[in-house]
Amino acid sequence: MRDLDQRRGQFLADVSHELRTPLTILRGEADVALRGPGDAGDLRLALERIQGEAAELGLLIDDLLAFARTAQDDLPLQFEQIRLGDLVEAAAQDGEMLCATREIRLTAKVEPPGFEFTADFRRLKQALIIGIDNAVKQSPPGSAIAITGRHDGDVAELAICDEGSGIAEADLPHVFERFFRGHGADGSSRDGIGIGLAVARDIVERHGGQIGLANRPEGGAVLTIRVPLQGKIAA
């Protein structure tokens, strides 16, 4: 019973975290649409983004229903051929709204943008959004976050770099543990309940990939995701 209660609590925490990000984006886009008279093109773009995020919420609810109807902890991944550039662009578009709350500049670069590999587009994008959200929490207002994607041998490599205080060295081995809330290199405490990076790790590892978080020599932190070109669900 204790194990069941613990798993239920973990599940509810995961759900809360995953709902928060699209709701933040929805609120931000609604604010854009309601801010003054606005240009018709900008209003249409904001409404399209709202529509897209509402669709994402609908898919998340479908996943939750599927989870409730089965005794399995993990939902199957939907593998398909995806373009690295499309993945990074989609994550960057949603990430811009998260960055806007702290006036953080977000840039994205992919080499080559047309490179294709096998992955679950929605789940891998979810892992990237978690990484961006984590970087935003670490970054001071007015700083920058960079997303990069590249083809490296037999893997697709994605990186999210920030200009924050970095991670305390003692915390680095634990940052992907569920419910772990670490500290910055400057001793500052982290926001959140310690769920996001654990969820991202699960997504990446189920692709047969690896995820890591390290401090950058020039300051800040870098989250790195490496996914094999032919992703498979780990046993």
Short mmCIF file of C-alpha atoms in Angstrom, two decimals:
data_model
loop_
_atom_site.label_atom_id
_atom_site.label_comp_id
_atom_site.label_asym_id
_atom_site.label_seq_id
_atom_site.Cartn_x
_atom_site.Cartn_y
_atom_site.Cartn_z
CA MET A 1 0.00 0.00 0.00
CA ARG A 2 2.85 2.38 0.80
CA ASP A 3 4.37 1.66 -2.61
CA LEU A 4 1.01 2.27 -4.29
CA ASP A 5 0.59 5.58 -2.46
CA GLN A 6 4.08 6.64 -3.45
CA ARG A 7 3.50 5.80 -7.11
CA ARG A 8 0.17 7.65 -7.05
CA GLY A 9 1.87 10.71 -5.59
CA GLN A 10 4.60 10.59 -8.23
CA PHE A 11 2.01 10.29 -10.97
CA LEU A 12 0.01 13.28 -9.72
CA ALA A 13 3.19 15.34 -9.47
CA ASP A 14 4.11 14.44 -13.04
CA VAL A 15 0.65 15.45 -14.24
CA SER A 16 0.81 18.78 -12.42
CA HIS A 17 4.17 19.60 -13.97
CA GLU A 18 3.12 18.66 -17.49
CA LEU A 19 -0.06 20.76 -17.28
CA ARG A 20 1.75 23.84 -16.02
CA THR A 21 3.89 24.49 -19.12
CA PRO A 22 1.12 24.51 -21.78
CA LEU A 23 -1.09 26.57 -19.46
CA THR A 24 1.70 29.14 -19.09
CA ILE A 25 2.01 29.34 -22.88
CA LEU A 26 -1.77 29.65 -23.29
CA ARG A 27 -1.91 32.54 -20.81
CA GLY A 28 0.98 34.27 -22.53
CA GLU A 29 -0.56 33.98 -25.98
CA ALA A 30 -3.91 35.22 -24.64
CA ASP A 31 -2.14 38.25 -23.16
CA VAL A 32 -0.59 38.97 -26.57
CA ALA A 33 -3.99 38.73 -28.28
CA LEU A 34 -5.62 41.03 -25.74
CA ARG A 35 -2.86 43.65 -25.64
CA GLY A 36 -4.21 46.69 -27.46
CA PRO A 37 -5.80 46.70 -30.94
CA GLY A 38 -2.96 44.68 -32.43
CA ASP A 39 -2.20 43.69 -35.99
CA ALA A 40 -4.58 41.19 -37.58
CA GLY A 41 -1.67 38.94 -38.51
CA ASP A 42 -0.29 38.95 -34.96
CA LEU A 43 -3.74 38.23 -33.53
CA ARG A 44 -4.22 35.32 -35.91
CA LEU A 45 -0.78 33.91 -35.00
CA ALA A 46 -1.60 34.16 -31.28
CA LEU A 47 -4.91 32.38 -31.81
CA GLU A 48 -3.21 29.65 -33.84
CA ARG A 49 -0.70 29.13 -31.02
CA ILE A 50 -3.55 28.98 -28.51
CA GLN A 51 -5.27 26.42 -30.70
CA GLY A 52 -2.08 24.39 -30.94
CA GLU A 53 -1.48 24.38 -27.20
CA ALA A 54 -5.13 23.47 -26.57
CA ALA A 55 -4.59 20.52 -28.89
CA GLU A 56 -1.48 19.55 -26.91
CA LEU A 57 -3.52 19.67 -23.70
CA GLY A 58 -6.12 17.45 -25.36
CA LEU A 59 -3.41 14.93 -26.26
CA LEU A 60 -2.10 15.02 -22.70
CA ILE A 61 -5.58 14.31 -21.36
CA ASP A 62 -5.89 11.42 -23.83
CA ASP A 63 -2.60 10.08 -22.49
CA LEU A 64 -3.86 10.37 -18.91
CA LEU A 65 -7.04 8.49 -19.81
CA ALA A 66 -5.00 5.79 -21.49
CA PHE A 67 -2.80 5.58 -18.41
CA ALA A 68 -5.85 5.23 -16.15
CA ARG A 69 -7.21 2.40 -18.30
CA THR A 70 -4.06 0.33 -18.13
CA ALA A 71 -1.91 -1.13 -15.38
CA GLN A 72 1.27 0.05 -17.09
CA ASP A 73 3.37 2.94 -15.85
CA ASP A 74 4.74 3.89 -19.28
CA LEU A 75 2.84 5.04 -22.34
CA PRO A 76 4.12 3.80 -25.71
CA LEU A 77 6.16 6.12 -27.86
CA GLN A 78 5.07 6.89 -31.41
CA PHE A 79 8.24 6.64 -33.51
CA GLU A 80 8.42 8.35 -36.90
CA GLN A 81 10.94 10.08 -39.15
CA ILE A 82 11.29 13.66 -37.94
CA ARG A 83 13.40 16.64 -39.01
CA LEU A 84 15.87 17.92 -36.43
CA GLY A 85 15.18 21.51 -37.50
CA ASP A 86 11.41 21.11 -37.10
CA LEU A 87 11.85 19.68 -33.60
CA VAL A 88 14.08 22.51 -32.41
CA GLU A 89 11.90 25.18 -34.06
CA ALA A 90 8.73 23.84 -32.40
CA ALA A 91 10.40 23.72 -28.98
CA ALA A 92 11.84 27.22 -29.44
CA GLN A 93 8.46 28.68 -30.37
CA ASP A 94 6.88 27.39 -27.17
CA GLY A 95 9.99 28.23 -25.16
CA GLU A 96 9.84 31.88 -26.19
CA MET A 97 6.72 32.35 -24.09
CA LEU A 98 8.44 30.85 -21.05
CA CYS A 99 11.43 33.14 -21.62
CA ALA A 100 9.26 36.23 -22.10
CA THR A 101 8.18 36.15 -18.45
CA ARG A 102 11.78 37.03 -17.47
CA GLU A 103 12.79 38.98 -20.59
CA ILE A 104 15.24 36.26 -21.60
CA ARG A 105 16.39 36.04 -25.22
CA LEU A 106 16.05 32.60 -26.82
CA THR A 107 18.02 31.58 -29.90
CA ALA A 108 18.00 28.34 -31.90
CA LYS A 109 20.47 26.92 -34.41
CA VAL A 110 20.46 23.53 -36.15
CA GLU A 111 23.11 22.01 -38.43
CA PRO A 112 21.87 20.66 -40.77
CA PRO A 113 18.20 21.67 -40.27
CA GLY A 114 16.92 19.08 -42.75
CA PHE A 115 18.60 16.15 -41.03
CA GLU A 116 16.12 13.38 -40.18
CA PHE A 117 16.11 10.72 -37.49
CA THR A 118 13.63 8.37 -35.78
CA ALA A 119 11.88 9.63 -32.62
CA ASP A 120 8.59 10.50 -30.99
CA PHE A 121 8.30 14.18 -32.00
CA ARG A 122 5.86 15.20 -29.27
CA ARG A 123 7.66 13.44 -26.44
CA LEU A 124 11.11 14.66 -27.47
CA LYS A 125 9.76 18.19 -27.82
CA GLN A 126 8.35 17.78 -24.30
CA ALA A 127 11.84 16.92 -23.01
CA LEU A 128 13.24 20.04 -24.72
CA ILE A 129 10.54 22.27 -23.22
CA ILE A 130 11.39 20.88 -19.78
CA GLY A 131 15.03 21.75 -20.46
CA ILE A 132 14.13 25.28 -21.53
CA ASP A 133 11.89 25.72 -18.49
CA ASN A 134 14.73 24.55 -16.25
CA ALA A 135 17.15 26.96 -17.95
CA VAL A 136 14.71 29.86 -17.51
CA LYS A 137 14.53 29.19 -13.77
CA GLN A 138 18.34 29.34 -13.57
CA SER A 139 18.78 32.43 -15.74
CA PRO A 140 18.81 36.07 -14.62
CA PRO A 141 16.50 38.54 -16.38
CA GLY A 142 17.95 39.91 -19.60
CA SER A 143 20.24 36.95 -20.21
CA ALA A 144 20.15 34.49 -23.12
CA ILE A 145 19.37 30.82 -23.67
CA ALA A 146 20.58 28.99 -26.77
CA ILE A 147 19.21 25.76 -28.24
CA THR A 148 21.41 23.90 -30.70
CA GLY A 149 20.91 20.72 -32.67
CA ARG A 150 23.41 18.76 -34.74
CA HIS A 151 24.12 15.42 -36.34
CA ASP A 152 27.02 13.75 -34.52
CA GLY A 153 27.93 10.37 -36.00
CA ASP A 154 25.16 7.91 -35.20
CA VAL A 155 23.25 10.25 -32.86
CA ALA A 156 21.24 13.46 -32.94
CA GLU A 157 22.57 15.83 -30.30
CA LEU A 158 20.54 18.64 -28.75
CA ALA A 159 21.86 21.16 -26.25
CA ILE A 160 20.29 23.94 -24.17
CA CYS A 161 22.78 26.48 -22.78
CA ASP A 162 21.98 29.20 -20.26
CA GLU A 163 23.87 32.07 -18.63
CA GLY A 164 22.78 31.39 -15.06
CA SER A 165 24.84 30.60 -11.97
CA GLY A 166 25.32 26.95 -12.91
CA ILE A 167 24.71 23.92 -10.68
CA ALA A 168 26.36 23.22 -7.34
CA GLU A 169 28.94 20.49 -7.95
CA ALA A 170 27.55 18.36 -5.12
CA ASP A 171 24.11 18.43 -6.77
CA LEU A 172 25.17 17.37 -10.29
CA PRO A 173 24.92 13.58 -9.63
CA HIS A 174 21.34 14.01 -8.37
CA VAL A 175 19.69 16.52 -10.71
CA PHE A 176 17.69 13.85 -12.57
CA GLU A 177 16.34 12.21 -9.43
CA ARG A 178 12.63 12.59 -8.85
CA PHE A 179 11.74 15.32 -6.33
CA PHE A 180 15.37 16.49 -6.04
CA ARG A 181 15.64 20.27 -5.65
CA GLY A 182 19.21 21.41 -5.88
CA HIS A 183 21.06 24.69 -5.57
CA GLY A 184 22.87 26.96 -7.94
CA ALA A 185 26.64 27.29 -7.83
CA ASP A 186 26.01 30.54 -5.97
CA GLY A 187 24.04 28.71 -3.27
CA SER A 188 20.60 29.86 -4.43
CA SER A 189 17.76 27.36 -4.12
CA ARG A 190 15.86 26.06 -7.17
CA ASP A 191 12.18 26.59 -7.90
CA GLY A 192 9.77 23.74 -8.60
CA ILE A 193 9.24 20.32 -7.05
CA GLY A 194 12.00 18.42 -8.82
CA ILE A 195 9.91 16.56 -11.37
CA GLY A 196 10.77 18.04 -14.76
CA LEU A 197 14.27 16.69 -15.34
CA ALA A 198 13.24 13.24 -14.12
CA VAL A 199 10.46 13.23 -16.72
CA ALA A 200 12.89 14.40 -19.42
CA ARG A 201 15.33 11.64 -18.51
CA ASP A 202 12.58 9.03 -18.79
CA ILE A 203 11.60 10.30 -22.26
CA VAL A 204 15.20 10.33 -23.52
CA GLU A 205 16.12 6.95 -22.06
CA ARG A 206 13.01 5.39 -23.59
CA HIS A 207 14.40 6.60 -26.92
CA GLY A 208 17.56 4.65 -26.12
CA GLY A 209 19.36 7.97 -25.60
CA GLN A 210 21.30 9.81 -22.92
CA ILE A 211 20.73 13.09 -21.10
CA GLY A 212 23.17 15.09 -19.03
CA LEU A 213 23.46 18.40 -17.21
CA ALA A 214 26.83 20.08 -16.64
CA ASN A 215 28.33 23.44 -15.84
CA ARG A 216 29.86 25.45 -18.70
CA PRO A 217 33.44 26.73 -18.34
CA GLU A 218 32.26 30.20 -19.37
CA GLY A 219 29.43 30.15 -16.80
CA GLY A 220 25.89 28.82 -16.74
CA ALA A 221 24.77 25.26 -17.42
CA VAL A 222 24.21 23.06 -20.46
CA LEU A 223 21.62 20.31 -20.81
CA THR A 224 22.63 17.77 -23.46
CA ILE A 225 20.37 15.19 -25.09
CA ARG A 226 21.79 12.51 -27.37
CA VAL A 227 19.35 10.24 -29.25
CA PRO A 228 20.43 7.37 -31.53
CA LEU A 229 19.35 7.76 -35.14
CA GLN A 230 17.18 4.65 -34.89
CA GLY A 231 15.51 5.18 -31.52
CA LYS A 232 14.04 2.20 -29.70
CA ILE A 233 12.18 1.90 -26.42
CA ALA A 234 14.55 0.71 -23.76
CA ALA A 235 13.64 -2.60 -22.16
#
